Each structure stands twice: as structure tokens, then as C-alpha cells.
Amino acid sequence: MCQHQPPCPSAASADRESARLVAHHPEQGWSRLCNGVLLFEDTGELLPDGRIIAPHRPLGGTAVMTAA
């Protein structure tokens, strides 16, 4: 799919998320990469072959506060 040099990582590659953006729709919560991967704002992915990659946001880093 990739027409530029150097070519983007394939959709099967571990670094597939580093491919160039082709379409970006933040209002709808998704982006499409040059390698055909759809990225969603929850960090989930849909690969060109139909496989689903579950969201993988990092855990921790923010404290949860509760009302008293």
C-alpha cells in the first residue's frame, strides 16, 4: 500500500502504529494509516485483514480522586 520511501511498516509489523497518517478524523475518534490500519482514540486498532487489536492504553500515571 505504501507509495513513499522509505516504506512504512506493514500492518503485521510490531511497529505498525508508526506508519504515516492518511486520514485523521478526531471528531469521529479514528485515523487511518498508510499501511491500512485503523487506529481508534481508545488505542484499539482494526487491521486490514479484519483482526482486532484491543485497546492498550498504559495503566497508572494518573491519580483518581474521589469526592468526600
Coordinates of N, CA, C and O in Angstrom, one line a residue:
M1 N 0.8 -1.2 0.0 CA 0.0 0.0 0.0 C 0.8 1.3 0.0 O 0.5 2.2 -0.6
C2 N 1.9 1.2 0.7 CA 2.8 2.4 0.9 C 3.5 2.8 -0.4 O 4.1 2.0 -1.0
Q3 N 3.3 4.1 -0.8 CA 3.9 4.5 -2.0 C 5.2 5.4 -1.8 O 5.7 5.9 -2.8
H4 N 5.5 5.7 -0.6 CA 6.7 6.6 -0.4 C 7.9 5.9 0.1 O 7.8 4.7 0.5
Q5 N 9.0 6.5 0.2 CA 10.3 5.9 0.6 C 10.8 6.7 1.8 O 10.8 7.9 1.8
P6 N 11.3 6.0 2.8 CA 11.3 4.6 3.0 C 9.9 4.1 3.3 O 9.1 4.9 3.8
P7 N 9.5 2.9 2.9 CA 8.2 2.4 3.1 C 7.8 2.3 4.6 O 8.7 2.1 5.5
C8 N 6.5 2.5 4.9 CA 6.0 2.4 6.3 C 6.1 0.9 6.7 O 6.0 0.0 5.8
P9 N 6.1 0.7 8.0 CA 6.0 -0.7 8.5 C 4.7 -1.3 8.0 O 3.6 -0.7 7.9
S10 N 4.7 -2.6 7.8 CA 3.4 -3.3 7.4 C 2.4 -3.4 8.5 O 2.8 -3.2 9.7
A11 N 1.2 -3.7 8.2 CA 0.2 -3.9 9.2 C 0.5 -5.0 10.2 O 0.0 -5.1 11.3
A12 N 1.3 -6.0 9.7 CA 1.6 -7.2 10.5 C 2.8 -6.9 11.4 O 3.1 -7.7 12.3
S13 N 3.5 -5.8 11.2 CA 4.7 -5.5 11.9 C 4.4 -5.0 13.4 O 3.4 -4.4 13.6
A14 N 5.3 -5.2 14.3 CA 5.1 -4.8 15.7 C 5.0 -3.2 15.8 O 4.4 -2.7 16.7
D15 N 5.7 -2.5 14.9 CA 5.7 -1.1 14.9 C 4.8 -0.5 13.9 O 5.0 0.6 13.4
R16 N 3.7 -1.2 13.6 CA 2.7 -0.7 12.6 C 2.1 0.7 12.9 O 1.7 1.4 12.0
E17 N 2.1 1.1 14.2 CA 1.5 2.4 14.5 C 2.4 3.6 14.1 O 1.9 4.7 14.1
S18 N 3.6 3.3 13.7 CA 4.5 4.4 13.2 C 4.3 4.7 11.8 O 5.0 5.6 11.3
A19 N 3.4 4.1 11.1 CA 3.2 4.4 9.7 C 2.6 5.8 9.6 O 2.0 6.3 10.5
R20 N 2.7 6.4 8.4 CA 2.1 7.8 8.2 C 0.6 7.8 8.2 O 0.0 6.9 7.7
L21 N 0.1 8.9 8.7 CA -1.4 9.1 8.7 C -1.8 9.4 7.2 O -1.2 10.2 6.5
V22 N -2.9 8.8 6.8 CA -3.5 9.1 5.5 C -4.8 9.9 5.7 O -5.1 10.8 5.0
A23 N -5.5 9.5 6.8 CA -6.8 10.2 7.1 C -6.9 10.3 8.6 O -6.6 9.4 9.3
H24 N -7.3 11.5 9.1 CA -7.4 11.7 10.5 C -8.8 12.4 10.8 O -9.1 13.4 10.3
H25 N -9.6 11.7 11.6 CA -10.9 12.2 11.9 C -11.1 12.2 13.4 O -11.8 11.4 14.0
P26 N -10.5 13.2 14.2 CA -10.6 13.2 15.6 C -12.1 13.4 16.1 O -12.4 12.9 17.2
E27 N -12.9 14.1 15.3 CA -14.3 14.2 15.7 C -15.0 12.9 15.7 O -16.1 12.8 16.4
Q28 N -14.6 11.9 15.0 CA -15.2 10.6 14.9 C -14.4 9.6 15.7 O -14.8 8.4 15.9
G29 N -13.2 10.0 16.2 CA -12.4 9.1 17.0 C -11.5 8.1 16.3 O -11.1 7.1 16.9
W30 N -11.2 8.3 15.0 CA -10.3 7.3 14.3 C -9.4 8.0 13.3 O -9.6 9.1 12.9
S31 N -8.4 7.3 13.0 CA -7.4 7.7 11.9 C -7.0 6.4 11.1 O -7.0 5.3 11.6
R32 N -6.6 6.7 9.8 CA -6.2 5.6 9.0 C -4.7 5.8 8.7 O -4.3 6.9 8.3
L33 N -3.9 4.7 8.8 CA -2.5 4.8 8.5 C -2.2 4.3 7.0 O -3.1 3.6 6.4
C34 N -1.1 4.7 6.5 CA -0.7 4.3 5.2 C -0.7 2.8 5.0 O -0.9 2.3 3.9
N35 N -0.5 2.0 6.0 CA -0.4 0.6 5.9 C -1.8 -0.1 6.0 O -2.0 -1.3 6.1
G36 N -2.9 0.8 6.1 CA -4.2 0.3 6.1 C -4.8 0.0 7.5 O -6.0 -0.4 7.6
V37 N -4.0 0.3 8.5 CA -4.5 0.1 9.9 C -5.4 1.3 10.3 O -5.1 2.4 10.0
L38 N -6.5 1.0 10.9 CA -7.4 2.0 11.5 C -7.1 2.1 13.0 O -7.1 1.1 13.7
L39 N -6.7 3.3 13.4 CA -6.4 3.5 14.9 C -7.6 4.2 15.5 O -8.1 5.2 14.9
F40 N -8.0 3.8 16.7 CA -9.1 4.5 17.4 C -8.6 5.2 18.6 O -7.5 4.9 19.1
E41 N -9.3 6.2 19.0 CA -8.9 7.1 20.1 C -8.7 6.3 21.4 O -7.9 6.8 22.3
D42 N -9.3 5.2 21.6 CA -9.2 4.4 22.8 C -7.9 3.5 22.7 O -7.7 2.7 23.5
T43 N -7.1 3.7 21.6 CA -5.9 2.9 21.3 C -6.2 1.5 20.8 O -5.2 0.8 20.6
G44 N -7.4 1.2 20.4 CA -7.7 0.0 19.8 C -7.3 0.1 18.3 O -7.1 1.2 17.8
E45 N -7.2 -1.0 17.6 CA -6.9 -1.0 16.2 C -7.7 -2.0 15.4 O -8.1 -3.1 15.9
L46 N -7.9 -1.7 14.1 CA -8.5 -2.7 13.2 C -7.5 -2.9 12.1 O -7.2 -1.9 11.4
L47 N -7.0 -4.1 11.9 CA -6.1 -4.4 10.9 C -6.7 -4.6 9.5 O -7.9 -5.0 9.5
P48 N -6.0 -4.5 8.4 CA -6.7 -4.6 7.1 C -7.2 -6.0 6.9 O -8.2 -6.2 6.1
D49 N -6.7 -7.1 7.6 CA -7.2 -8.4 7.4 C -8.4 -8.7 8.3 O -8.9 -9.8 8.3
G50 N -8.9 -7.7 9.0 CA -10.1 -7.8 9.9 C -9.8 -8.1 11.3 O -10.7 -8.2 12.1
R51 N -8.5 -8.4 11.6 CA -8.2 -8.7 13.0 C -8.4 -7.4 13.9 O -8.1 -6.3 13.4
I52 N -8.7 -7.6 15.1 CA -8.9 -6.5 16.1 C -7.8 -6.6 17.1 O -7.5 -7.6 17.7
I53 N -7.2 -5.4 17.4 CA -6.3 -5.3 18.5 C -7.0 -4.5 19.6 O -7.4 -3.4 19.3
A54 N -7.1 -5.1 20.7 CA -7.8 -4.5 21.9 C -7.1 -3.2 22.3 O -5.9 -3.0 22.1
P55 N -7.8 -2.2 22.9 CA -7.2 -1.0 23.4 C -6.0 -1.4 24.3 O -6.1 -2.3 25.1
H56 N -5.0 -0.6 24.3 CA -3.8 -0.9 25.1 C -3.2 0.4 25.7 O -2.0 0.7 25.6
R57 N -4.1 1.2 26.3 CA -3.6 2.4 27.0 C -2.7 2.0 28.2 O -3.0 1.0 28.8
P58 N -1.7 2.8 28.5 CA -0.9 2.4 29.6 C -1.7 2.6 30.9 O -2.5 3.5 31.0
L59 N -1.4 1.7 31.8 CA -2.1 1.8 33.1 C -1.3 2.7 34.1 O -0.1 2.8 34.0
G60 N -2.0 3.3 35.0 CA -1.3 4.2 36.0 C -1.0 5.5 35.5 O -1.4 5.9 34.4
G61 N -0.2 6.3 36.2 CA 0.2 7.6 35.8 C -0.7 8.7 36.2 O -0.2 9.8 36.3
T62 N -1.9 8.4 36.5 CA -2.8 9.5 36.9 C -3.5 9.0 38.2 O -4.0 7.9 38.3
A63 N -3.7 9.9 39.1 CA -4.3 9.6 40.4 C -5.8 9.8 40.2 O -6.3 10.7 39.6
V64 N -6.6 8.9 40.8 CA -8.0 9.0 40.8 C -8.5 9.7 42.1 O -8.0 9.2 43.2
M65 N -9.3 10.7 42.0 CA -9.7 11.4 43.2 C -11.2 11.1 43.4 O -11.9 11.0 42.5
T66 N -11.6 11.0 44.6 CA -13.0 10.8 45.0 C -13.5 11.9 45.8 O -12.8 12.6 46.5
A67 N -14.8 12.2 45.6 CA -15.4 13.3 46.4 C -15.6 12.8 47.8 O -15.9 11.7 48.1
A68 N -15.5 13.8 48.7 CA -15.6 13.5 50.2 C -17.1 13.5 50.6 O -17.9 14.0 50.0

